[in-house]
Tab-separated table of C-alpha atoms in Angstrom:
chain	number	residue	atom	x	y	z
A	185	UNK	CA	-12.937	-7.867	37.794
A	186	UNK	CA	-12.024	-4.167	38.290
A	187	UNK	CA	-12.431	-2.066	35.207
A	188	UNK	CA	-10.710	1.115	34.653
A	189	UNK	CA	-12.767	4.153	34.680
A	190	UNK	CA	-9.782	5.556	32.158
A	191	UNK	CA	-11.019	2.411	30.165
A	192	UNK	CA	-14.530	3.079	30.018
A	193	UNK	CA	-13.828	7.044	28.752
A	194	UNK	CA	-11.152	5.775	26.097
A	195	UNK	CA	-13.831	3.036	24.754
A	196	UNK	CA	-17.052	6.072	24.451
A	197	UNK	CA	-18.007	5.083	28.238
A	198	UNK	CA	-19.292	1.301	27.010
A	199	UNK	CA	-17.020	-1.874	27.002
A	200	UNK	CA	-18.279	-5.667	26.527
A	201	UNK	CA	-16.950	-8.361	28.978
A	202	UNK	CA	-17.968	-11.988	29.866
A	203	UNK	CA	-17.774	-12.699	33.611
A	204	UNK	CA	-19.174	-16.059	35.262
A	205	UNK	CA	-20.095	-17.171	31.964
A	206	UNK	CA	-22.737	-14.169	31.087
A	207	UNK	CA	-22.786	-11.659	29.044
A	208	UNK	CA	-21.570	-8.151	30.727
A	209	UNK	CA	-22.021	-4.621	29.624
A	210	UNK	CA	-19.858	-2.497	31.877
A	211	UNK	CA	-21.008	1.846	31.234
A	212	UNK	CA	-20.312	5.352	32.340
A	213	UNK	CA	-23.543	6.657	33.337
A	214	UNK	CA	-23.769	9.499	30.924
A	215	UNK	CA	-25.557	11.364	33.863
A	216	UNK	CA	-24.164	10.588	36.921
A	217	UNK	CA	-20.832	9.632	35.850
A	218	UNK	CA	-20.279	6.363	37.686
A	219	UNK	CA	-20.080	2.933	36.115
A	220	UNK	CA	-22.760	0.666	35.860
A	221	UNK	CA	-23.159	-3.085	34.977
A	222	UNK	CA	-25.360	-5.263	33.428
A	223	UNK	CA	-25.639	-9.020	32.422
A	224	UNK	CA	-27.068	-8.785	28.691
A	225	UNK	CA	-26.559	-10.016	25.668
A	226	UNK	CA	-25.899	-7.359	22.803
A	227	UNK	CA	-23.242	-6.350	19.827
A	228	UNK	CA	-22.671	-2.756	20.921
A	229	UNK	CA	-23.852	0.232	22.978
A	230	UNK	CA	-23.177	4.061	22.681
A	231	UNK	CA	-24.118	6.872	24.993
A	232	UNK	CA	-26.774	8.555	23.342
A	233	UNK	CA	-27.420	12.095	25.630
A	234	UNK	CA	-28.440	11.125	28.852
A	235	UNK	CA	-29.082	7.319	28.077
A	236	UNK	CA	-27.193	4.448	26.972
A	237	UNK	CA	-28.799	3.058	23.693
A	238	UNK	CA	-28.065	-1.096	22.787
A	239	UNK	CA	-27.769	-2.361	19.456
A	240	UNK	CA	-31.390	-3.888	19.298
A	241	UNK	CA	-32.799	-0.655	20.444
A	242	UNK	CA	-32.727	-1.604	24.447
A	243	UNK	CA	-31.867	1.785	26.081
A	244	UNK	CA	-30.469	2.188	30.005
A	245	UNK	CA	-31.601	4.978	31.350
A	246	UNK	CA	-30.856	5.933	34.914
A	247	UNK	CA	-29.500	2.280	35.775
A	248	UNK	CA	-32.849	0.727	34.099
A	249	UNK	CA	-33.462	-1.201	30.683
A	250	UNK	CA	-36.161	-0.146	28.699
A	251	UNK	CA	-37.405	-2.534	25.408
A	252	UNK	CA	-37.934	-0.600	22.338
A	253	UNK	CA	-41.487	0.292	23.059
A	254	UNK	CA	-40.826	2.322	26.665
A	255	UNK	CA	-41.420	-1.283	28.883
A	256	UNK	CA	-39.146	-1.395	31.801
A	257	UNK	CA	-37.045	-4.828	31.526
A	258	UNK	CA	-35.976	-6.837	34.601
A	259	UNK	CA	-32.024	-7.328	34.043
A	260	UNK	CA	-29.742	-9.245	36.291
A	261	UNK	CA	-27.070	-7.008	37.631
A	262	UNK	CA	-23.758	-8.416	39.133
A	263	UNK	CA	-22.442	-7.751	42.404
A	264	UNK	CA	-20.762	-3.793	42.469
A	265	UNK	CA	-18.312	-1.906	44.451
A	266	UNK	CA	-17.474	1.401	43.245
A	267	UNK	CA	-13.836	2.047	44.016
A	268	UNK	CA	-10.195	2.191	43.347
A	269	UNK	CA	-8.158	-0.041	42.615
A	270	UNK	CA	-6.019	-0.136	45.647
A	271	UNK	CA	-9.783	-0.374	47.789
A	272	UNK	CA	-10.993	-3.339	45.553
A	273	UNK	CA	-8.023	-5.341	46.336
A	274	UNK	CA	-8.340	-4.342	49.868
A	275	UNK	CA	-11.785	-5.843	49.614
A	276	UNK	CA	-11.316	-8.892	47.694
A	277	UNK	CA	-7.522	-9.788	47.552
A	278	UNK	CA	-5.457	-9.538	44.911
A	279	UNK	CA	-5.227	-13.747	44.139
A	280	UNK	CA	-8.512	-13.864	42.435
A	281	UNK	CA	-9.031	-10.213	40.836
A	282	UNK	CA	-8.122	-9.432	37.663
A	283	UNK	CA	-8.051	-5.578	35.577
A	284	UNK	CA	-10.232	-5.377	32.618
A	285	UNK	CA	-8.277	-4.134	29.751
């Protein structure tokens, strides 16, 4: 699934998917500027400075989840191409990709 980087800035750089069944949290890093990923269950998240804070007080900060008391997390990340469109479906064929929206 190909998601928008005009998506991500009109939703405050955070968007909620399911893909394969899972939970997905799709974000603009708020420091690097390139979307990241994550399988993980949670309500909401909002960019919070240079981090990316979850609704049960998991934050992302530079690609890694931290638990509420500073403990890094081990999070299952999908598979991730950074591209345009037109390079995605170059990659992976336009019969089985879809556009977030």
């Amino acid at each position: 699934r190909f998601c928008p980087i005009e998506v991500l800035r009109e939703n405050n750089r955070v968007v909620l998917d399911e893909f394969d069944g899972k939970s997905l949290l799709v974000y603009l890093d708020p420091v690097i500027s390139v979307p990241g990923a994550l399988f993980i269950d949670t309500d909401s998240g909002e960019v919070d400075g240079r981090n990316v804070v979850l609704a049960d007080g998991r934050v992302i900060k530079d690609g890694l989840v931290y638990d509420g008391n500073g403990e890094l997390l081990e999070i299952e990340k999908p598979f991730q191409v950074y591209t345009r469109w037109y390079g995605f479906v170059m990659s992976f064929g336009s019969q089985n990709t879809e556009v977030f929206e």
